[in-house]
Coordinates of C-alpha atoms and ligand atoms in Angstrom, one line a residue:
M199 CA -4.7 15.2 16.5
N200 CA -2.0 18.1 16.9
T201 CA -0.5 18.4 13.6
E202 CA 1.6 21.2 12.0
Q203 CA 0.3 22.8 8.8
K204 CA 3.5 24.1 7.3
P205 CA 5.9 21.6 8.9
K206 CA 9.4 22.7 8.8
A207 CA 12.1 19.7 9.1
V208 CA 15.5 18.5 7.8
I209 CA 14.3 15.0 5.9
V210 CA 17.1 12.8 6.0
I211 CA 16.9 9.9 3.3
F212 CA 19.0 7.0 3.6
G213 CA 19.2 5.4 0.4
A214 CA 19.1 8.9 -1.6
T215 CA 20.9 7.2 -4.6
G216 CA 18.4 4.2 -4.8
D217 CA 15.4 3.5 -7.3
L218 CA 12.6 4.6 -4.4
A219 CA 14.1 8.0 -3.9
K220 CA 14.7 8.9 -7.7
R221 CA 10.9 7.8 -8.6
K222 CA 8.8 8.6 -5.8
L223 CA 10.5 10.6 -3.1
F224 CA 12.1 13.8 -5.0
P225 CA 9.1 14.0 -7.2
S226 CA 6.9 14.0 -3.9
I227 CA 8.9 16.7 -2.0
Y228 CA 9.1 18.5 -5.1
R229 CA 4.9 18.4 -5.4
L230 CA 4.8 19.5 -1.9
Y231 CA 7.0 22.4 -2.4
R232 CA 5.6 23.7 -5.4
S233 CA 2.0 23.3 -3.7
K234 CA 3.6 25.2 -0.4
K235 CA 2.4 22.6 1.7
I236 CA 6.2 22.4 3.1
D237 CA 7.9 25.8 4.2
A238 CA 10.3 27.3 1.5
D239 CA 13.1 26.7 4.2
F240 CA 13.2 23.2 4.2
A241 CA 16.4 20.9 3.8
V242 CA 17.0 17.4 2.8
V243 CA 20.1 15.3 3.3
G244 CA 20.8 12.4 1.2
V245 CA 22.7 9.2 2.5
G246 CA 24.2 6.6 0.2
R247 CA 27.4 5.1 -0.3
R248 CA 28.2 6.4 -4.2
P249 CA 31.1 9.1 -4.2
W250 CA 28.7 11.7 -5.3
T251 CA 29.1 15.8 -4.9
N252 CA 26.5 18.0 -3.8
D253 CA 26.0 19.1 -7.4
E254 CA 25.8 15.1 -8.9
F255 CA 23.1 14.7 -6.3
R256 CA 21.2 18.0 -7.3
S257 CA 21.5 16.7 -10.9
N258 CA 20.0 13.5 -10.0
I259 CA 17.4 15.0 -8.6
S260 CA 16.3 17.3 -11.4
E261 CA 16.4 14.4 -13.7
S262 CA 14.2 12.4 -11.6
I263 CA 11.7 15.4 -11.5
Q264 CA 11.8 16.1 -15.1
S265 CA 11.2 12.6 -16.1
S266 CA 8.2 12.1 -14.1
I267 CA 6.4 15.8 -13.8
K268 CA 5.5 17.3 -17.0
K269 CA 6.0 21.2 -16.3
S270 CA 8.4 21.6 -13.6
S271 CA 10.0 25.0 -13.0
E272 CA 12.3 26.3 -10.0
L273 CA 14.4 23.3 -10.3
E274 CA 17.5 25.3 -9.2
E275 CA 16.1 26.6 -6.3
F276 CA 14.5 23.5 -5.3
T277 CA 17.5 21.3 -5.5
S278 CA 19.6 23.9 -3.9
H279 CA 18.0 22.5 -0.5
F280 CA 19.4 19.0 -0.9
Y281 CA 22.8 18.1 0.2
Y282 CA 24.8 14.7 0.0
H283 CA 26.5 12.8 2.6
P284 CA 28.3 9.7 1.4
F285 CA 28.8 6.9 3.9
D286 CA 28.5 3.7 4.9
V287 CA 25.5 2.9 7.4
T288 CA 27.1 0.6 9.1
N289 CA 29.9 2.5 10.3
P290 CA 29.3 4.4 13.4
S291 CA 31.4 6.8 13.1
S292 CA 30.2 8.4 10.4
Y293 CA 26.9 9.7 12.4
L294 CA 28.6 12.1 14.3
E295 CA 29.5 13.8 10.9
L296 CA 26.0 13.8 10.0
K297 CA 24.9 15.3 13.2
G298 CA 27.0 17.8 12.7
I299 CA 25.7 18.8 9.1
L300 CA 22.1 18.5 10.7
S301 CA 22.9 21.1 13.0
D302 CA 24.4 23.3 10.1
M303 CA 20.8 23.0 8.2
D304 CA 19.1 24.3 11.2
S305 CA 21.1 27.1 11.6
K306 CA 21.1 27.7 7.8
Y307 CA 17.3 27.4 7.3
Q308 CA 16.0 28.3 11.0
I309 CA 14.6 24.7 11.6
P310 CA 13.9 24.1 15.4
G311 CA 15.6 20.6 15.5
N312 CA 12.7 18.9 13.6
R313 CA 14.1 15.4 11.7
M314 CA 12.4 13.0 9.7
F315 CA 14.7 10.2 9.1
Y316 CA 13.4 8.2 6.1
M317 CA 14.6 4.7 5.6
A318 CA 14.7 4.0 1.6
M319 CA 17.0 0.8 2.2
A320 CA 16.9 -2.6 2.4
P321 CA 15.7 -3.7 5.9
E322 CA 18.6 -5.5 7.5
F323 CA 20.1 -1.7 7.9
F324 CA 16.9 -0.1 9.8
G325 CA 17.9 -1.5 13.2
T326 CA 21.7 -0.4 12.7
I327 CA 20.5 3.1 11.5
A328 CA 18.0 3.6 14.2
R329 CA 20.6 2.4 17.0
N330 CA 23.1 4.6 15.7
L331 CA 21.1 7.7 15.5
K332 CA 19.8 7.5 19.0
K333 CA 23.3 6.7 20.3
E334 CA 25.0 9.7 18.6
G335 CA 22.5 12.1 19.5
L336 CA 21.0 12.6 16.1
T337 CA 17.3 12.1 17.9
A338 CA 18.2 14.4 21.0
T339 CA 16.9 17.3 19.7
E340 CA 14.7 20.3 20.8
G341 CA 12.2 19.3 18.0
W342 CA 10.8 16.0 17.1
S343 CA 12.4 13.2 15.5
R344 CA 10.5 10.5 13.5
L345 CA 11.2 7.5 11.4
V346 CA 9.8 6.7 8.4
I347 CA 10.2 2.9 7.6
E348 CA 9.8 1.3 4.1
K349 CA 8.3 -2.3 3.3
P350 CA 8.8 -5.1 3.6
F351 CA 8.6 -4.8 7.6
G352 CA 10.0 -8.4 8.0
H353 CA 9.5 -11.3 6.3
D354 CA 7.3 -13.5 8.9
L355 CA 6.2 -12.6 12.3
P356 CA 9.5 -13.6 14.2
S357 CA 11.6 -11.4 12.0
A358 CA 8.9 -8.1 12.2
Q359 CA 9.1 -8.7 15.9
L360 CA 12.9 -8.7 15.8
L361 CA 12.9 -5.6 13.6
N362 CA 10.6 -4.0 15.7
D363 CA 12.3 -4.6 18.7
E364 CA 15.5 -3.1 17.1
I365 CA 14.1 0.0 16.0
R366 CA 12.0 0.7 19.6
E367 CA 15.3 0.3 21.2
A368 CA 15.8 4.3 19.3
F369 CA 12.4 5.3 18.7
S370 CA 9.0 5.0 20.3
E371 CA 5.9 3.6 18.5
D372 CA 4.7 7.2 18.2
Q373 CA 7.5 8.3 16.4
I374 CA 7.8 5.7 14.0
Y375 CA 5.9 5.6 10.7
R376 CA 5.7 2.7 8.8
I377 CA 4.6 3.0 5.0
D378 CA 2.2 1.4 3.4
H379 CA 1.8 3.3 0.2
Y380 CA -1.8 1.9 -0.6
L381 CA -2.8 3.6 2.5
G382 CA -2.1 7.1 0.8
K383 CA -3.8 6.3 -2.4
Q384 CA -6.9 8.7 -2.6
M385 CA -9.6 6.3 -3.4
V386 CA -8.2 4.3 -0.4
Q387 CA -8.5 6.8 2.0
N388 CA -12.1 7.5 0.6
I389 CA -13.3 4.2 1.8
E390 CA -13.9 5.6 5.1
V391 CA -15.7 8.5 3.5
I392 CA -17.6 6.5 1.7
R393 CA -18.8 4.4 4.4
F394 CA -18.7 7.1 7.0
S395 CA -20.6 9.8 5.8
N396 CA -23.3 8.4 3.6
A397 CA -26.4 7.1 5.6
L398 CA -27.3 5.0 2.5
F399 CA -24.4 2.5 2.9
E400 CA -23.4 2.4 6.4
S401 CA -27.2 1.3 7.4
V402 CA -26.6 -1.4 5.3
W403 CA -22.6 -2.2 5.6
N404 CA -23.3 -5.6 7.4
N405 CA -24.1 -9.0 6.7
R406 CA -27.8 -8.6 6.8
Y407 CA -27.6 -6.9 3.3
I408 CA -23.9 -7.8 1.6
S409 CA -23.7 -11.2 0.2
N410 CA -19.8 -10.6 -0.4
I411 CA -16.6 -8.4 -0.9
Q412 CA -14.3 -8.4 -3.6
V413 CA -11.1 -6.8 -3.6
T414 CA -8.7 -7.1 -6.6
S415 CA -5.1 -5.5 -7.3
S416 CA -3.9 -7.1 -10.6
E417 CA -0.7 -6.0 -12.3
V418 CA 0.4 -6.2 -16.0
L419 CA 4.1 -6.1 -15.2
G420 CA 6.0 -9.2 -14.4
V421 CA 8.6 -9.1 -11.7
E422 CA 10.8 -7.4 -13.9
D423 CA 14.1 -6.9 -12.2
R424 CA 13.0 -7.4 -8.7
G425 CA 13.9 -11.3 -9.4
R426 CA 16.2 -11.2 -6.4
Y427 CA 13.9 -9.8 -3.7
Y428 CA 10.7 -11.5 -5.2
E429 CA 12.0 -14.9 -4.8
N430 CA 11.9 -14.5 -1.2
S431 CA 8.7 -12.7 -0.9
G432 CA 6.1 -13.6 -3.4
A433 CA 2.7 -12.0 -3.9
L434 CA 1.3 -13.5 -0.3
R435 CA 3.9 -11.2 1.7
D436 CA 4.5 -8.4 -1.2
M437 CA 1.0 -7.7 -1.5
V438 CA -1.5 -9.5 0.7
Q439 CA 0.1 -8.9 4.3
N440 CA 0.1 -5.4 3.6
H441 CA -2.0 -3.6 0.9
L442 CA -4.8 -6.0 0.6
M443 CA -5.3 -6.6 4.3
Q444 CA -5.1 -3.1 5.0
M445 CA -7.9 -2.8 2.5
V446 CA -10.1 -5.4 4.0
A447 CA -9.5 -3.6 7.4
L448 CA -10.7 -0.1 6.4
L449 CA -13.7 -2.1 4.7
A450 CA -14.6 -4.2 7.6
M451 CA -13.5 -2.1 10.5
E452 CA -16.7 -0.4 13.0
P453 CA -17.0 3.3 13.1
P454 CA -14.3 4.8 15.1
I455 CA -15.4 7.2 17.8
K456 CA -13.3 10.1 16.2
L457 CA -11.4 10.7 13.3
E458 CA -8.3 10.4 15.3
T459 CA -5.1 8.1 14.9
D460 CA -5.5 5.9 17.5
E461 CA -8.8 5.5 17.4
I462 CA -8.8 4.3 13.7
R463 CA -6.1 2.0 14.2
S464 CA -7.5 0.5 17.0
E465 CA -10.7 -0.4 15.0
K466 CA -8.3 -1.8 12.5
V467 CA -7.0 -3.8 14.7
K468 CA -10.3 -5.1 16.0
V469 CA -11.0 -6.3 12.4
M470 CA -7.5 -8.1 12.3
R471 CA -8.1 -9.9 15.7
A472 CA -11.4 -11.2 14.2
L473 CA -10.0 -13.0 11.4
R474 CA -11.1 -16.3 11.2
P475 CA -7.9 -18.4 12.1
M476 CA -6.9 -21.2 9.8
T477 CA -4.4 -24.5 10.3
E478 CA -2.1 -25.4 7.6
K479 CA -4.6 -27.9 6.9
D480 CA -7.3 -25.3 6.3
V481 CA -5.3 -23.2 4.0
P482 CA -6.4 -25.1 0.7
D483 CA -10.0 -24.3 1.6
Y484 CA -9.3 -20.7 1.9
F485 CA -6.2 -19.8 -0.4
V486 CA -5.4 -20.3 -3.9
R487 CA -1.8 -19.5 -5.3
G488 CA -0.4 -19.2 -9.0
Q489 CA 2.7 -18.4 -10.8
Y490 CA 2.6 -17.0 -14.3
G491 CA 3.9 -18.9 -17.4
K492 CA 4.8 -17.5 -20.7
G493 CA 1.8 -15.8 -22.7
E494 CA 0.9 -12.5 -24.2
S495 CA 1.1 -9.0 -22.6
E496 CA -0.7 -6.0 -23.8
G497 CA 0.3 -7.9 -27.5
T498 CA 3.7 -8.7 -26.9
A499 CA 4.8 -12.3 -26.1
V500 CA 6.7 -12.4 -22.5
P501 CA 8.6 -15.4 -20.4
G502 CA 7.1 -17.0 -17.8
Y503 CA 8.3 -16.5 -14.1
R504 CA 10.5 -19.1 -14.2
E505 CA 12.5 -17.6 -16.9
E506 CA 13.1 -14.0 -15.6
S507 CA 16.6 -13.4 -14.3
N508 CA 17.4 -14.2 -11.0
V509 CA 14.9 -16.6 -10.6
D510 CA 15.1 -20.3 -9.9
A511 CA 13.9 -22.4 -13.1
E512 CA 11.7 -24.6 -10.6
S513 CA 10.7 -21.8 -8.6
N514 CA 8.1 -22.4 -6.1
T515 CA 7.1 -18.7 -5.9
E516 CA 3.6 -17.7 -6.0
T517 CA 3.2 -14.4 -8.5
Y518 CA -0.6 -14.6 -7.7
V519 CA -2.9 -15.3 -4.7
A520 CA -6.7 -15.3 -4.2
G521 CA -8.0 -15.9 -1.1
K522 CA -11.5 -15.9 1.1
V523 CA -10.8 -14.2 4.3
M524 CA -13.6 -14.7 7.1
I525 CA -14.3 -11.8 9.8
D526 CA -15.8 -13.8 12.6
N527 CA -17.5 -11.1 14.6
F528 CA -21.0 -9.6 14.8
R529 CA -20.9 -7.7 11.6
W530 CA -19.4 -9.8 9.5
A531 CA -20.2 -13.4 10.5
G532 CA -21.0 -15.5 7.5
V533 CA -19.6 -12.5 4.7
P534 CA -17.0 -13.6 2.7
F535 CA -14.1 -11.2 1.6
Y536 CA -12.6 -12.4 -1.6
I537 CA -9.0 -10.9 -2.1
R538 CA -6.8 -11.5 -5.2
T539 CA -3.6 -9.8 -6.3
G540 CA -1.0 -11.0 -9.0
K541 CA 1.5 -9.9 -11.7
R542 CA 1.2 -10.5 -15.3
M543 CA -2.6 -10.4 -15.4
A544 CA -4.8 -8.9 -18.1
A545 CA -5.1 -5.3 -17.0
K546 CA -3.7 -3.1 -14.2
S547 CA -6.2 -2.4 -11.9
T548 CA -7.2 -2.1 -8.3
K549 CA -11.0 -2.1 -7.3
I550 CA -13.2 -3.0 -4.7
V551 CA -16.8 -4.8 -5.3
V552 CA -19.4 -4.7 -2.8
Q553 CA -21.8 -7.1 -3.9
F554 CA -25.3 -6.5 -1.8
K555 CA -27.9 -9.5 -1.3
D556 CA -31.0 -10.3 -3.6
L557 CA -34.0 -9.0 -2.1
P558 CA -36.2 -11.9 -0.6
M559 CA -38.4 -11.8 -3.3
N560 CA -38.1 -10.2 -6.9
L561 CA -41.3 -8.8 -8.7
Y562 CA -39.5 -8.1 -11.9
S563 CA -36.8 -11.0 -12.5
N564 CA -37.6 -14.8 -11.4
D565 CA -34.8 -16.5 -13.3
V566 CA -31.0 -16.0 -12.0
D567 CA -29.9 -14.9 -15.2
S568 CA -31.7 -11.9 -15.3
K569 CA -31.1 -10.7 -11.9
H570 CA -28.5 -7.9 -11.4
P571 CA -27.5 -7.6 -7.7
N572 CA -26.9 -4.0 -6.5
L573 CA -23.0 -3.6 -6.5
L574 CA -20.9 -0.5 -5.2
V575 CA -17.6 -0.5 -7.2
I576 CA -14.5 1.5 -5.7
H577 CA -12.2 2.2 -8.4
I578 CA -9.0 2.8 -6.6
Q579 CA -6.7 2.6 -9.8
P580 CA -6.0 3.3 -12.6
D581 CA -9.5 5.3 -12.5
E582 CA -10.6 6.6 -9.3
G583 CA -14.1 7.1 -8.6
I584 CA -17.5 5.3 -7.3
T585 CA -20.1 3.5 -9.3
L586 CA -23.3 2.3 -8.2
H587 CA -25.1 -0.1 -9.8
L588 CA -28.9 -0.4 -9.7
N589 CA -31.9 -1.7 -11.6
A590 CA -34.1 0.5 -13.5
K591 CA -37.1 0.5 -15.9
E592 CA -36.4 0.1 -19.5
S593 CA -38.0 3.0 -21.4
G594 CA -40.9 2.3 -23.4
G595 CA -44.0 0.1 -22.7
G596 CA -43.7 -2.9 -20.3
S597 CA -41.8 -3.4 -16.8
Y598 CA -38.6 -4.9 -18.2
V599 CA -35.8 -4.2 -15.8
K600 CA -32.5 -3.2 -17.0
P601 CA -29.3 -2.7 -15.0
I602 CA -28.2 0.9 -14.6
K603 CA -25.0 2.5 -13.4
L604 CA -24.5 5.8 -11.3
D605 CA -21.1 6.6 -11.8
Y606 CA -18.6 9.2 -10.2
C607 CA -15.1 9.6 -11.5
S608 CA -12.9 11.1 -8.9
N609 CA -9.8 11.5 -11.1
C610 CA -11.8 13.3 -14.1
V611 CA -12.8 16.2 -11.5
D612 CA -9.6 16.5 -9.6
Q613 CA -7.5 15.7 -12.4
F614 CA -4.7 17.9 -11.6
N615 CA -5.3 18.0 -8.1
T616 CA -5.1 14.1 -6.9
P617 CA -1.9 14.1 -4.9
E618 CA 0.3 11.0 -5.4
A619 CA 0.2 8.4 -2.7
Y620 CA 3.8 9.5 -1.4
E621 CA 3.4 12.9 -1.5
K622 CA 0.5 12.5 0.8
L623 CA 2.3 10.1 3.2
I624 CA 5.5 12.5 3.1
Y625 CA 3.1 15.4 4.1
D626 CA 1.2 13.5 7.0
G627 CA 4.6 12.1 8.1
L628 CA 5.8 15.7 8.1
R629 CA 2.8 17.2 10.0
G630 CA 2.8 14.2 12.5
D631 CA -0.6 12.4 11.4
A632 CA 0.2 8.7 11.5
T633 CA -3.3 7.8 10.7
N634 CA -2.8 6.4 7.2
F635 CA 0.8 4.6 8.6
T636 CA 0.5 1.1 10.1
H637 CA 1.0 0.3 13.6
W638 CA 2.8 -2.4 15.1
D639 CA 0.0 -4.3 16.1
E640 CA -1.8 -4.1 12.9
V641 CA 1.5 -5.4 11.4
S642 CA 2.0 -8.5 13.6
L643 CA -1.6 -9.4 13.3
S644 CA -1.6 -9.6 9.7
W645 CA 1.7 -11.4 9.7
S646 CA 0.4 -14.2 12.2
Y647 CA -2.5 -14.5 9.6
V648 CA -0.2 -14.9 6.7
D649 CA 2.5 -16.7 8.0
T650 CA 0.1 -20.0 8.3
I651 CA -0.6 -19.5 4.6
S652 CA 3.0 -19.3 3.4
K653 CA 4.1 -22.1 6.0
A654 CA 1.4 -24.5 4.2
W655 CA 2.8 -23.4 0.9
E656 CA 6.2 -23.8 1.6
S657 CA 6.0 -27.3 2.8
N658 CA 4.5 -28.6 -0.5
K659 CA 5.3 -27.5 -4.1
A660 CA 2.8 -26.7 -6.2
E661 CA 1.9 -27.3 -10.0
F662 CA 3.2 -24.4 -11.4
P663 CA 3.1 -22.3 -13.8
N664 CA -0.8 -22.3 -13.5
Y665 CA -1.9 -19.2 -15.3
A666 CA -0.5 -18.0 -18.6
S667 CA 0.6 -14.2 -18.8
G668 CA -2.0 -11.5 -19.9
T669 CA -4.7 -13.8 -18.2
M670 CA -6.8 -13.1 -14.8
G671 CA -5.0 -15.8 -13.1
P672 CA -5.6 -19.7 -12.3
K673 CA -8.9 -21.5 -12.7
A674 CA -8.6 -22.5 -9.2
A675 CA -9.4 -19.1 -7.9
D676 CA -12.8 -18.6 -10.1
E677 CA -13.4 -22.3 -8.4
L678 CA -13.0 -20.5 -4.8
L679 CA -16.0 -18.3 -5.4
E680 CA -18.1 -20.8 -7.5
K681 CA -18.1 -23.3 -4.7
D682 CA -20.2 -20.2 -2.7
D683 CA -22.1 -19.6 -5.5
F684 CA -20.4 -16.2 -6.1
Q685 CA -18.3 -15.1 -9.3
W686 CA -15.5 -12.7 -9.5
W687 CA -16.9 -9.2 -11.1
P688 CA -15.2 -8.0 -14.1
I689 CA -12.4 -5.4 -12.9
T690 CA -12.4 -3.9 -16.1
D691 CA -15.3 -3.8 -19.2
M692 CA -12.6 -5.7 -21.3
V693 CA -11.1 -8.5 -19.2
D694 CA -12.6 -11.6 -16.9
Ligands
LIG940 N1 11.5 0.6 -5.7 C1 10.6 0.5 -5.2 O1 9.5 1.1 -5.9 C2 10.0 0.4 -4.1 C3 11.0 0.3 -2.9 N2 10.5 -0.3 -1.6 C4 11.6 -0.3 -0.5 O2 12.3 0.5 -0.4 C5 13.7 0.4 -0.1 C6 14.7 0.9 -1.0 O3 14.5 0.3 -2.3 P1 15.1 0.7 -3.6 O4 15.2 2.2 -3.6 O5 14.3 0.1 -4.6 O6 16.8 0.0 -3.4 P2 17.8 0.4 -4.3 O7 18.7 -0.9 -4.2 O8 17.8 1.0 -5.6 O9 18.7 1.6 -3.5 C7 19.5 1.3 -2.2 C8 20.0 2.5 -1.6 O10 20.6 1.9 -0.5 C9 21.9 2.4 -0.4 N3 22.6 1.6 0.3 C10 22.8 0.1 0.3 N4 23.9 0.0 1.2 C11 24.3 0.7 1.6 C12 24.9 1.1 2.8 N5 25.9 0.0 3.7 N6 25.0 2.2 3.2 C13 24.7 3.6 2.7 N7 23.7 3.1 1.9 C14 23.5 2.2 1.4 C15 22.2 2.6 -1.9 O11 23.3 3.4 -2.1 P3 24.3 3.0 -2.8 O12 24.2 2.5 -3.9 O13 25.2 4.6 -3.4 O14 25.3 2.6 -2.1 C16 20.9 3.0 -2.3 O15 20.8 4.6 -2.4 C17 13.7 -1.4 0.2 O16 13.3 -1.5 1.3 C18 12.6 -1.7 -1.0 O17 12.0 -2.7 -0.5 C19 9.1 -0.3 -1.4 C20 8.3 0.0 -2.3 C21 8.7 0.3 -3.4
LIG941 O1 4.3 -2.3 -2.7 C1 4.4 -3.0 -4.3 O2 3.3 -2.5 -4.8 C2 3.5 -2.4 -6.3 C3 2.1 -2.2 -6.7 O3 1.6 -0.8 -6.2 P1 0.8 -0.2 -7.2 O4 0.8 1.3 -6.2 O5 1.3 0.5 -8.6 O6 -0.5 -1.0 -7.3 C4 4.1 -3.9 -6.6 O7 4.2 -3.9 -8.1 C5 5.2 -4.4 -6.0 O8 5.6 -5.4 -6.3 C6 5.0 -4.3 -4.6 O9 6.2 -4.2 -3.9

């Protein structure tokens, strides 16, 4: 991988007046600037329709940084690198003007024509923007041009294919950086390290020693003000198609030949190709959906999903998904990967639990209740770390066994150095490292898997709501594991 260590580029943010830019992108660029990861001579050009001046744009950026970073300084110097250019992206004639601004930035900051075009806008605009950038020569510079694309990448396989075809008219696959912000999370990136740098784990990472793997990403928040988007998405498209399937791929992939982008992506693609295909009729055997009703969230009474704004009073949209994903290859045959995600659950937590098989004969525990399987827990958020659940002798006489935990808390040690997911991904994009972005082959295979589920669900109405806000989801999700003689492991000490 040929990556620059201190990249120098003009970043163009389409959608610079929006929520994502304000909450995630500006603070991330600021952190990169403060840690001197990007060249001090950087420039950012923001695009939106609001008739803002540079000063208004800059004060919006200062606000965004002050509200998300406790100790901020050098804000005036930092924001002086930001420029605002208002235009409607559907208007082709405005791109020539933008081209002129970018050339001026190159001269002012001695940037060698490197461009990062960040699409922080609704996906319906991606194709138009990409086409106009190419048509008006904004990508024809001496340096590199990269297109960073936000989710959702399509609504299903046909729409994702259409979107991909549109952007591929202007950008090649190696210029496209599809964001999945979970791939920027510290502990998601740690999955490969835990697996491939520990003989202890890699030698038992297969169906001979692992009985099941559980991936949970639960949220306390409801749909908030995103009802319009969420009604067309649901938890399956919003979380499973991308974030959860990416974590499954990282857990299940074969060791890559080298730690290089193409090698890693190709191993993830092989996992997606090995996903057990389902017909619509099979879906109820493998997947469960849920929708939150009213209840209590962190001590406050909250409404059900159907009472949220911009949500149909009889909505069939799922706010919860649990599934059993089977990977039919040599390593994983017979090992269920259980996944679950939902809004308005009891806790905000993303965790992976790897449950190892019991010993063929246990000299210390005969009955089921006193047996404690070995577990490897990877804590993704809010705590970051690893816990290994083992058995050890209780102190004192006799040979009583008790379960013990070996804990490593990564964000206790590196609390102030853990980069935020977007910070990491923007930096990778600027360096030209696409490893933690999704390749089209992964995206398309994942859509094709998920499409069967959404078709099955769209063709019949669910009995919603089926879980109360503030709980861990519908009963059917527990039954999904019970029929295999498993159970969900708690994701915090307080819930489940
Ligand atoms: N917000 C978040 O936390 C997350 C967002 N995303 C994705 O990021 C993208 C942006 O989301 P978000 O920031 O929340 O959306 P917002 O609605 O807050 O912002 C949309 C942006 O697009 C601009 N815009 C809309 N139409 C035009 C147009 N015709 N010409 C020029 N600019 C236009 C708006 O500018 P103006 O109003 O000035 O016209 C605004 O800057 C979406 O794809 C979303 O799915 C993904 C993950 C998380
Ligand atoms: O992509 C999305 O992710 C968030 C959850 O992200 P996290 O980093 O807080 O776990 C989710 O709330 C949102 O609906 C979805 O679009």
